[in-house]
Coordinates of C-alpha atoms and ligand atoms in Angstrom, one line a residue:
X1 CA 4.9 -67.6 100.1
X2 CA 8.0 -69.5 100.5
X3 CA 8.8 -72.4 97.9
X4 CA 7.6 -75.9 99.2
X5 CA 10.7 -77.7 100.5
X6 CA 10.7 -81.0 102.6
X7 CA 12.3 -81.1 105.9
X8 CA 15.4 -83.4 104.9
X9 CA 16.8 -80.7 102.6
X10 CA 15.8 -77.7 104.8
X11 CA 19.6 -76.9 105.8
X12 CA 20.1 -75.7 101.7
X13 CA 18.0 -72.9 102.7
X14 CA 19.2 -70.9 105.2
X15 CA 18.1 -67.5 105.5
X16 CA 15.2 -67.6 103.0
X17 CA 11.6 -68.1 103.0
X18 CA 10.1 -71.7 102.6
X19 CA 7.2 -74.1 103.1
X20 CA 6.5 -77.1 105.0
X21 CA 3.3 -79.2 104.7
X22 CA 3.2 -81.3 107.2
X23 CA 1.4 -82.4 110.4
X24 CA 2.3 -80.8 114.1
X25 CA 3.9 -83.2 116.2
X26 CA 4.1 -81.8 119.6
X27 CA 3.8 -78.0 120.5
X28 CA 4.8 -75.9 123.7
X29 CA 3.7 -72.7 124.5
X30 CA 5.5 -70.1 126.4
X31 CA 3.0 -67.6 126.3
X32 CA 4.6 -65.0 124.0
X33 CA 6.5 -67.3 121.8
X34 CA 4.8 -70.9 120.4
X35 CA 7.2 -73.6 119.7
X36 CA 5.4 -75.8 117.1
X37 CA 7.5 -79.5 116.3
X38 CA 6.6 -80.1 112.9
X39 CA 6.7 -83.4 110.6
X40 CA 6.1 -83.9 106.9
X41 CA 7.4 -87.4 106.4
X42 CA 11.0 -86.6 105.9
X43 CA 12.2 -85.0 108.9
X44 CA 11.3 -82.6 112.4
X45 CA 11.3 -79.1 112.3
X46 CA 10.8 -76.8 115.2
X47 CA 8.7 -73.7 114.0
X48 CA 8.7 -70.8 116.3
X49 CA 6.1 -68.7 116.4
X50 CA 6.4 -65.0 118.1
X51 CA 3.3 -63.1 119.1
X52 CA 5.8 -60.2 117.8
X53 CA 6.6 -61.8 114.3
X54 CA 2.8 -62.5 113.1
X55 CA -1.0 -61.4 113.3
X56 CA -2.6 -62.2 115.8
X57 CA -5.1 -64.5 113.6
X58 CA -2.2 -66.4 113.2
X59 CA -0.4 -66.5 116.3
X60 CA -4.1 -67.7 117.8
X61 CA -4.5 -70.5 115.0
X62 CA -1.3 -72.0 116.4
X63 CA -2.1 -71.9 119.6
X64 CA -5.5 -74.0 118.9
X65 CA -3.2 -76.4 117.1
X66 CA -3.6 -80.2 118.2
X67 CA -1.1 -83.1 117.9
X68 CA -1.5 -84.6 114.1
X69 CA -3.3 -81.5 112.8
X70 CA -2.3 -80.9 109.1
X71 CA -0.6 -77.5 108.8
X72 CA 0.9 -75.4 106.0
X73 CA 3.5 -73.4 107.8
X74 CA 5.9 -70.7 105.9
X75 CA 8.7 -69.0 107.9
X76 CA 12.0 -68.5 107.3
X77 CA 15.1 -71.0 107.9
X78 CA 17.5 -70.0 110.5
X79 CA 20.4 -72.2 111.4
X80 CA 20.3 -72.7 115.3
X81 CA 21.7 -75.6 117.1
X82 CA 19.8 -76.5 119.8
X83 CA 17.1 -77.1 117.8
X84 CA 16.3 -80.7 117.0
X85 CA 18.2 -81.2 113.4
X86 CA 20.0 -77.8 113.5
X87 CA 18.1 -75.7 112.2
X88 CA 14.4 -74.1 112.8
X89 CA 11.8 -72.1 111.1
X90 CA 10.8 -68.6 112.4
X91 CA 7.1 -68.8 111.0
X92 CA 5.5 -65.8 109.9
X93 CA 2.4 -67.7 108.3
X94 CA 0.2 -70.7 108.7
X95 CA -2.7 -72.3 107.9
X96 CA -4.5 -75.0 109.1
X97 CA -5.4 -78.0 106.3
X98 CA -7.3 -79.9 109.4
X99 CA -7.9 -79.4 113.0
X100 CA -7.3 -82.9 114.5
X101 CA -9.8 -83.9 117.5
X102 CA -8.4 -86.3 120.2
X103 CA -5.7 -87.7 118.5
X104 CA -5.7 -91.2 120.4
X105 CA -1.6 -91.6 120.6
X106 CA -0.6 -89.1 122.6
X107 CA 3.2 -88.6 124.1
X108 CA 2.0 -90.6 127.1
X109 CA 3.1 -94.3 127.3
X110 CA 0.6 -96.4 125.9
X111 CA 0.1 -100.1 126.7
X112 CA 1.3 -102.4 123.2
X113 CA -2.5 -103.7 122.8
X114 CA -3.7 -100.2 122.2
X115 CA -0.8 -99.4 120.1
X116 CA -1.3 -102.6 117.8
X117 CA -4.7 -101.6 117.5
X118 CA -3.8 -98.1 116.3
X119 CA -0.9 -99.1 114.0
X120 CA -2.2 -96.7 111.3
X121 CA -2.0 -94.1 113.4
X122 CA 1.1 -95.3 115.4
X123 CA 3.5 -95.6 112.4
X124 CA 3.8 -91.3 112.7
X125 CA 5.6 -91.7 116.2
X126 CA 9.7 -91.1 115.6
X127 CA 10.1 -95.0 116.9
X128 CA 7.8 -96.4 114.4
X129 CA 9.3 -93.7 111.5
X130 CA 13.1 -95.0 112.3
X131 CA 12.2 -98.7 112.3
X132 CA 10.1 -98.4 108.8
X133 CA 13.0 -96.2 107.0
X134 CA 15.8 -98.6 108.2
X135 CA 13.6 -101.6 106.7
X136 CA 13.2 -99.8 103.5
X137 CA 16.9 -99.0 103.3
X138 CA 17.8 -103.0 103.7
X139 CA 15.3 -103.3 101.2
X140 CA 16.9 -101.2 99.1
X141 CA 20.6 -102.8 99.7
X142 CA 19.3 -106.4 99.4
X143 CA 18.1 -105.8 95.6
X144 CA 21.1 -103.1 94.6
X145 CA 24.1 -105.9 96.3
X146 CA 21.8 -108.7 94.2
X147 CA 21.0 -106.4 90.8
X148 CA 25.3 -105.5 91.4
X149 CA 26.3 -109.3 91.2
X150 CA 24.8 -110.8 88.0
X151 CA 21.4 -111.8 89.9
X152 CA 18.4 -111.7 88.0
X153 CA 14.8 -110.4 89.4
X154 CA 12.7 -113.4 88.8
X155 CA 9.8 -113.3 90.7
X156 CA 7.9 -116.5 91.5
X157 CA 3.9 -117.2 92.3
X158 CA 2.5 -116.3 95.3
X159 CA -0.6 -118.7 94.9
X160 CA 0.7 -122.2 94.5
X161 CA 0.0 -125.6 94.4
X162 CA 2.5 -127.3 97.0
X163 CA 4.1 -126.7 99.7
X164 CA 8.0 -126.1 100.1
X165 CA 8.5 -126.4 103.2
X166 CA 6.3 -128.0 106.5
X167 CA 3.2 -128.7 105.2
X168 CA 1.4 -128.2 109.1
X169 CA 1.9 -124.1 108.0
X170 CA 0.0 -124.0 105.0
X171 CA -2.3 -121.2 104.2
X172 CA -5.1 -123.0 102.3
X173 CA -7.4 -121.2 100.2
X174 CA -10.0 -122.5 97.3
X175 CA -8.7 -121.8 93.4
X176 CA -11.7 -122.4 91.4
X177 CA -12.4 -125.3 93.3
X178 CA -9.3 -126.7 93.3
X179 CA -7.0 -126.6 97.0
X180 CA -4.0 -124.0 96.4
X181 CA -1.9 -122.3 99.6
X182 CA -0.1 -118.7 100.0
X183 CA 3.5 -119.3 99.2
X184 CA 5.8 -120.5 101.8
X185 CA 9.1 -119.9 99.7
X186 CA 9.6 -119.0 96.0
X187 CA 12.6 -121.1 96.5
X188 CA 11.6 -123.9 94.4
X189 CA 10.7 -122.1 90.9
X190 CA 13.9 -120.1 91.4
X191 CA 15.0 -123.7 90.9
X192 CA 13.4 -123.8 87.5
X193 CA 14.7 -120.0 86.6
X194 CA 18.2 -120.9 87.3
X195 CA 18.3 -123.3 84.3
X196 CA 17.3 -120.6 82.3
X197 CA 18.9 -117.5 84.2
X198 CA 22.0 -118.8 86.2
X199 CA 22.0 -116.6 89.4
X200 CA 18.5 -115.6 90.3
X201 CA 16.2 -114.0 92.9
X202 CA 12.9 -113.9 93.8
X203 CA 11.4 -110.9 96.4
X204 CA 8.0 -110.9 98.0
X205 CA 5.6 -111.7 101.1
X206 CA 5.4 -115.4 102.2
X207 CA 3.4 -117.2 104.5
X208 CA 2.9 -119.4 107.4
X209 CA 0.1 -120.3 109.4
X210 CA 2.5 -120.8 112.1
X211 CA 0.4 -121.4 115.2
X212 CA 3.5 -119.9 117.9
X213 CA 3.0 -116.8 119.0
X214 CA 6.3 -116.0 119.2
X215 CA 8.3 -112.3 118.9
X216 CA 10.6 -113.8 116.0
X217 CA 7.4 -114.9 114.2
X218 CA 5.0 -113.3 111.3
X219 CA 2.5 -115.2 109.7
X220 CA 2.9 -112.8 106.6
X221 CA 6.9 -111.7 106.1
X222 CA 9.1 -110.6 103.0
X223 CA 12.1 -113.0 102.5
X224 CA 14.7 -112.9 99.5
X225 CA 15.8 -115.7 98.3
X226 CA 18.8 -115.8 95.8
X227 CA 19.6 -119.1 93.6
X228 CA 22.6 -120.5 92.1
X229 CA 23.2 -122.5 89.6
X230 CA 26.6 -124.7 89.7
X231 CA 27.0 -123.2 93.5
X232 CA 27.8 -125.5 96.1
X233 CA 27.6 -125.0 100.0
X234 CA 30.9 -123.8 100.4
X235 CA 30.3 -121.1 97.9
X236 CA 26.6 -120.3 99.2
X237 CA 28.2 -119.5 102.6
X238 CA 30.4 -116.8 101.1
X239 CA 27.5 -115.1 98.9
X240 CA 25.8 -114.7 102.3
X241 CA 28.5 -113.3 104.0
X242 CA 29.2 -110.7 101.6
X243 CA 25.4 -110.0 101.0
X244 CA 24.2 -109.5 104.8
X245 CA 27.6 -107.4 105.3
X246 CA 26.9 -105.2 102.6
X247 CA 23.3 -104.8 103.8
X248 CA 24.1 -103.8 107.3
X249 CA 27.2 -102.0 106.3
X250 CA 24.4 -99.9 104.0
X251 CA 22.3 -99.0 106.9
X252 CA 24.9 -97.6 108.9
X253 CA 26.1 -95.5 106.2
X254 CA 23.2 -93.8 105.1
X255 CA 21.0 -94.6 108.4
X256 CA 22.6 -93.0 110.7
X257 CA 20.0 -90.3 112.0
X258 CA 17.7 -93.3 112.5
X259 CA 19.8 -96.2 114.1
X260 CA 20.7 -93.1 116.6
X261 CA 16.6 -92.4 117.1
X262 CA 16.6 -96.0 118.2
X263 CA 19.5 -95.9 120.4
X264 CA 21.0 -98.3 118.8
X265 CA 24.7 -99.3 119.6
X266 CA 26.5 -99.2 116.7
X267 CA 30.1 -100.9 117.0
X268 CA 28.9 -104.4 117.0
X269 CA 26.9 -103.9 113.7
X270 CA 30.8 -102.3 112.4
X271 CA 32.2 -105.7 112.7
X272 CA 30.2 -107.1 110.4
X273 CA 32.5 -107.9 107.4
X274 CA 33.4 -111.2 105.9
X275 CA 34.1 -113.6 106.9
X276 CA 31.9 -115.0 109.2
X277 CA 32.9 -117.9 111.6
X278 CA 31.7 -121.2 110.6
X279 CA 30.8 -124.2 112.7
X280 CA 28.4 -127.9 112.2
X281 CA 25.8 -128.8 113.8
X282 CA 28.0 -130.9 116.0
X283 CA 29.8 -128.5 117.1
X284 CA 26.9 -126.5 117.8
X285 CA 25.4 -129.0 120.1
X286 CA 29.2 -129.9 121.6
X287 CA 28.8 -125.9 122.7
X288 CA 25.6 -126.1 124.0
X289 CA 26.4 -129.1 126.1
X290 CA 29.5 -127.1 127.0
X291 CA 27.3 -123.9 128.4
X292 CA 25.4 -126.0 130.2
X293 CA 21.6 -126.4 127.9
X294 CA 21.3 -129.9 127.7
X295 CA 20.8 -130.7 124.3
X296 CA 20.1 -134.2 122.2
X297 CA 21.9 -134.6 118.9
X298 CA 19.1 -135.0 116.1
X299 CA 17.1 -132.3 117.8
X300 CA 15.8 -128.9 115.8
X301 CA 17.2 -125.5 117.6
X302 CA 14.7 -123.9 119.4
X303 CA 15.0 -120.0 120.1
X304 CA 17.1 -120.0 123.4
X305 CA 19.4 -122.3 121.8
X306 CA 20.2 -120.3 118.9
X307 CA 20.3 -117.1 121.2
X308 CA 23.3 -119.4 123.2
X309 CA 24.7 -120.1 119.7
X310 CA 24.8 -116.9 118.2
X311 CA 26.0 -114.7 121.5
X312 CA 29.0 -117.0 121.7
X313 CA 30.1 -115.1 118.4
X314 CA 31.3 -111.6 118.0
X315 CA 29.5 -111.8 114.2
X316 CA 27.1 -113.7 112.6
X317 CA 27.7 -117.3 112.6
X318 CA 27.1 -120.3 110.3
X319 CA 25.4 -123.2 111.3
X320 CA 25.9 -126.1 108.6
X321 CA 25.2 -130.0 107.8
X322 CA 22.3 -130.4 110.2
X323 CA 20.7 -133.6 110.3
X324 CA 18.7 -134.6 107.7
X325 CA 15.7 -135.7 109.3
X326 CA 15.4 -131.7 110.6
X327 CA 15.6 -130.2 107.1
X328 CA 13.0 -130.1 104.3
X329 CA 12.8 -132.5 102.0
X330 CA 14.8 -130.7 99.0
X331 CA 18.2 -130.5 100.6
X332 CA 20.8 -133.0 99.6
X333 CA 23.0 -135.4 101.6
X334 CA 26.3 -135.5 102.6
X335 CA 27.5 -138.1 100.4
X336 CA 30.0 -139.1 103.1
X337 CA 27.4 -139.2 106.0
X338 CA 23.7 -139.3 104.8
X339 CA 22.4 -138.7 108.4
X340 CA 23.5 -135.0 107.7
X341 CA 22.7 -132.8 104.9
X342 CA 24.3 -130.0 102.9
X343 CA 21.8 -127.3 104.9
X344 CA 23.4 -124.0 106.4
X345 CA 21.8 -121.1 108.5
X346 CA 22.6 -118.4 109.0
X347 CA 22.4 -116.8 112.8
X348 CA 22.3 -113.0 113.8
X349 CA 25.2 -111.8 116.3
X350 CA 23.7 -110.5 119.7
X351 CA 21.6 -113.6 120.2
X352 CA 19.0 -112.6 117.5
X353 CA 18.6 -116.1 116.2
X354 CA 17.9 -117.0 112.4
X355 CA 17.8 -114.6 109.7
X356 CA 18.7 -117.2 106.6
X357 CA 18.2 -121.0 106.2
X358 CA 19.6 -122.2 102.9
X359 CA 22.2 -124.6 101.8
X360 CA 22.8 -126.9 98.5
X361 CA 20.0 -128.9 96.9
X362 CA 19.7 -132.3 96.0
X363 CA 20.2 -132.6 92.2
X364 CA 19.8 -136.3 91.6
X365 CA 16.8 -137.7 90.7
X366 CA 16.3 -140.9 92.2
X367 CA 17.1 -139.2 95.8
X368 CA 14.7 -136.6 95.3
X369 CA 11.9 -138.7 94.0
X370 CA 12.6 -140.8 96.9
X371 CA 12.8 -137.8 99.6
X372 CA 9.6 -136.5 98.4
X373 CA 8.4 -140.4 99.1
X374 CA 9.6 -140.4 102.4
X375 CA 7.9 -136.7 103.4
X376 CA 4.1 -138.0 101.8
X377 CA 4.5 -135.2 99.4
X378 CA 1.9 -135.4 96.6
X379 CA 3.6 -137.1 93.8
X380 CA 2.2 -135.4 91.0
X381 CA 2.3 -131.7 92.4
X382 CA 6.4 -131.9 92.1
X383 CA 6.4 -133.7 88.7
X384 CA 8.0 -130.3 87.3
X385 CA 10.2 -130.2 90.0
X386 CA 10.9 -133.5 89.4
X387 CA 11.5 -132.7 85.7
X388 CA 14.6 -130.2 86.9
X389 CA 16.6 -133.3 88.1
X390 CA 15.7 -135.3 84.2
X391 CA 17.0 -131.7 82.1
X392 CA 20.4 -130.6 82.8
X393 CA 20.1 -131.0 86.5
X394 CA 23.7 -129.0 88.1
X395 CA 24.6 -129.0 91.4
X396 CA 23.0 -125.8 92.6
X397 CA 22.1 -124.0 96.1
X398 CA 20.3 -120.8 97.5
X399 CA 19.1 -119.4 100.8
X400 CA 15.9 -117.1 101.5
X401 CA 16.4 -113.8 104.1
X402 CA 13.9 -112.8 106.6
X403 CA 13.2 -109.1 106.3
X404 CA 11.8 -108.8 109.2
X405 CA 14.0 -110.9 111.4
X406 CA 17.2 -108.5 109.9
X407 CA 15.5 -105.4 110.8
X408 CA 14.7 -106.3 114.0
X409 CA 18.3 -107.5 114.4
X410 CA 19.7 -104.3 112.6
X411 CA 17.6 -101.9 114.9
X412 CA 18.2 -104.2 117.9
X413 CA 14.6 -104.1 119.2
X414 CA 12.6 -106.5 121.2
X415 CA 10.0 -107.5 118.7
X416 CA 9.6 -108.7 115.3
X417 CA 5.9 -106.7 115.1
X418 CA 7.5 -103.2 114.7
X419 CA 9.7 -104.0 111.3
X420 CA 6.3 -104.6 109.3
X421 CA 3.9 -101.8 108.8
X422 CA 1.2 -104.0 109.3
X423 CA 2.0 -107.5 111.3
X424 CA -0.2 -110.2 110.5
X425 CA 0.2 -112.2 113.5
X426 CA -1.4 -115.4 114.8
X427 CA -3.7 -113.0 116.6
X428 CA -3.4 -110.1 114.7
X429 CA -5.6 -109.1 110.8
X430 CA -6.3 -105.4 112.0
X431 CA -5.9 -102.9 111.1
Ligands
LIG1 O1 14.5 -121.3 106.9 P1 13.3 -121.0 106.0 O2 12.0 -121.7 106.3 O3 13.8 -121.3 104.6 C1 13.1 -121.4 103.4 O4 12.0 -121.0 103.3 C2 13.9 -121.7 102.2 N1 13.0 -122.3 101.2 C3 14.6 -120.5 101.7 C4 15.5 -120.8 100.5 O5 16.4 -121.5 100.7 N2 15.2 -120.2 99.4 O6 13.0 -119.4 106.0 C5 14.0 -118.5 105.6 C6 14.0 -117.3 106.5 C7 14.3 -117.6 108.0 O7 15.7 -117.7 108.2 C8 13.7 -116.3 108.6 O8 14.6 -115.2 108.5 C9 12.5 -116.1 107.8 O9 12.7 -116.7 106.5 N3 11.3 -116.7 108.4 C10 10.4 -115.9 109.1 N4 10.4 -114.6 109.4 C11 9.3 -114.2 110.1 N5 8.3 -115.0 110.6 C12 8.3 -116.3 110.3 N6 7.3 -117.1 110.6 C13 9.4 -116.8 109.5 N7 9.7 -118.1 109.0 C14 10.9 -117.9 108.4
LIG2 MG1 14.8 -122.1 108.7

């Protein structure tokens, strides 16, 4: 018996004797030799199998193999480049941990329904493997650029008593008899953790019962959300810029067998480095009116506006000082022109639409007692809140990252449903 190795590190042994466990991916048989595509979670393999190489127990047992039967397969590594990866495995054993029946997802095309339905099942396919391991990778960049830069990790409720931002998207759910909702944003305690912390984040699934069936929109979807303490607009734009390069910059560094899997054109994605054009609301609808979309100043972009917006730009662009009347209730005025308010988003390059909303926050008390007024927010559920703006209240700002809206930008795809192992959608709780 060979020594158990994983695919990924499979080159290091060249010329010796190792084991895969893994599960057989596709197989072709040219009667005296078997080609066998193996997986184990890290990597492809092509096993060969030769009638002359084995015994005929085992050259029979891989030939009854079906797709997404579990195998134990020893052989020895030979460097060979045709094969997928560079290198294959001339098995002289194998054994059989399960003999799959009618696996359902078979290299056929199969309509998106089905495949939705079989998500556990579909997440093995190559696709589905590329997508997954490029989201955990910006996972991985978003908390190492954020640990890096004197953020701390402060994570904040997920069951909570208000919302933060439109209340019509509130998952409702009974506490002990008392009305609580599934977080919308964590933003608003990293409010509170900045006084004691400075520069914080907070990392986890939020929700909204959003009622658009949409392919930009989850119900259920991871967002980031850095804080800053003493941080005004200006300087939120900048964090952003240098965060979202160093995440994409990340993936194509160490993400380069899967972007490739995904076809996915790399040289835009290159020019994406600091800094990132800038431009108002304003402007934004001057340049809408210019292409032609007939547009109303005072309006909210909808989805083919920000795709205009953001394929004007070589790189992501900045989108700041909407109108105030558009924004949640927390963000704070332009002291010059109230109508607009210190807000910013941020929009992907290639026309894929918002991946950050953010911007500075109202620190003055009387404005944010009186916003919260004006939005018939329950009084007494933002008395803490409140409480921020009577303690040592600092100009401060943030912003909150989609996850799912990055990856899907990141891996160019069509929608958001494949960057999430399991999508809750408005019409979607299984599996
Ligand atoms: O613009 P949003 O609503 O901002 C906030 O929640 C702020 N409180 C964040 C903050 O300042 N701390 O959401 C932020 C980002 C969006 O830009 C988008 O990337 C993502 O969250 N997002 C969604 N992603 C998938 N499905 C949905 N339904 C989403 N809604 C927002
Ligand atoms: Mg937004």
């Amino acid at each position: 018996m060979g020594e158990w190795v994983y695919i990924k590190d499979i080159a290091a042994y060249e010329g010796k004797q190792v084991t895969i466990k893994g599960w057989l991916y596709n197989s072709t048989d040219k009667g005296k030799v078997q080609f066998l595509l193996l997986r184990d979670g890290t990597g492809v393999v092509q096993g060969v199998v030769s009638r002359k190489d084995v015994s005929s127990q085992v050259f029979s047992d891989a030939q009854h193999l079906t797709q997404e039967s579990s195998v134990i397969v020893t052989g020895q590594v030979r460097a060979d480049k045709r094969a997928p990866g560079g290198y294959e495995l001339l098995v002289n054993n194998l054994q059989t941990v399960q003999l799959t029946q009618d696996y359902p997802i078979t290299p056929k095309e199969h309509g998106i329904a089905f495949l939705m339905e079989n998500r556990h099942l579909w997440l093995r396919s190559s696709r589905q493997h590329a997508i997954l391991r490029i989201r955990a990778e910006v996972v991985k960049a978003i908390r190492d650029w954020l640990d890096s830069h004197g953020f701390v990790n402060v994570d904040t409720p997920i069951l909570t008593p208000s919302s933060c931002e439109d209340s019509t998207t509130l998952f409702g759910t009974d506490y002990f008899g008392e009305q609580a909702y599934l977080t919308q944003s964590g933003q608003l305690y990293n409010e509170a953790t900045i006084g004691a912390f400075g520069k914080v984040y907070c990392f986890g699934p939020t929700f909204r019962a959003e009622k658009s069936k949409t392919r930009r929109h989850l119900t259920e979807f991871w967002m980031v959300e850095p804080e800053m303490a003493y941080v005004d607009l200006e300087g939120c734009m900048e964090v952003e810029e240098q965060f979202v390069s160093y995440i994409v910059q990340t993936v194509l560094q160490n993400r380069a067998v899967e972007l490739e899997a995904l076809d996915r054109d790399t040289s835009r994605l290159e020019k994406v480095v600091p800094p990132f054009p800038r431009i108002t609301y304003d402007e934004a609808v001057e340049l809408l009116n210019k292409k032609g979309l007939a547009f109303e100043w005072g309006n909210d972009f909808g989805a083919p506006h920000e795709t205009v917006i953001g394929e004007s730009f070589e790189k992501p662009v900045f989108i700041h000082h909407y109108p105030t009347a558009v924004k949640a209730f927390y963000m704070e005025e332009d002291p010059s022109r109230p109508e607009v308010c210190l807000s910013v988003d941020l929009l992907a390059a290639e026309g894929y639409g918002e991946i950050i909303g953010g911007g500075q926050r109202t620190a003055s008390y009387e404005l944010l007692e009186r916003r919260i007024k004006e939005h018939n927010l329950p009084r007494q559920a933002y008395e803490w809140y409140l409480d921020l703006r009577r303690y040592g209240s600092v100009p401060h700002s943030g912003f909150g990252l989609g996850v799912e809206r990055t990856v899907t930008w990141i891996c160019r795809i069509h929608h958001i449903r494949e960057t999430i192992a399991f999508p809750r959608m408005l019409d979607r709780i299984y599996p």
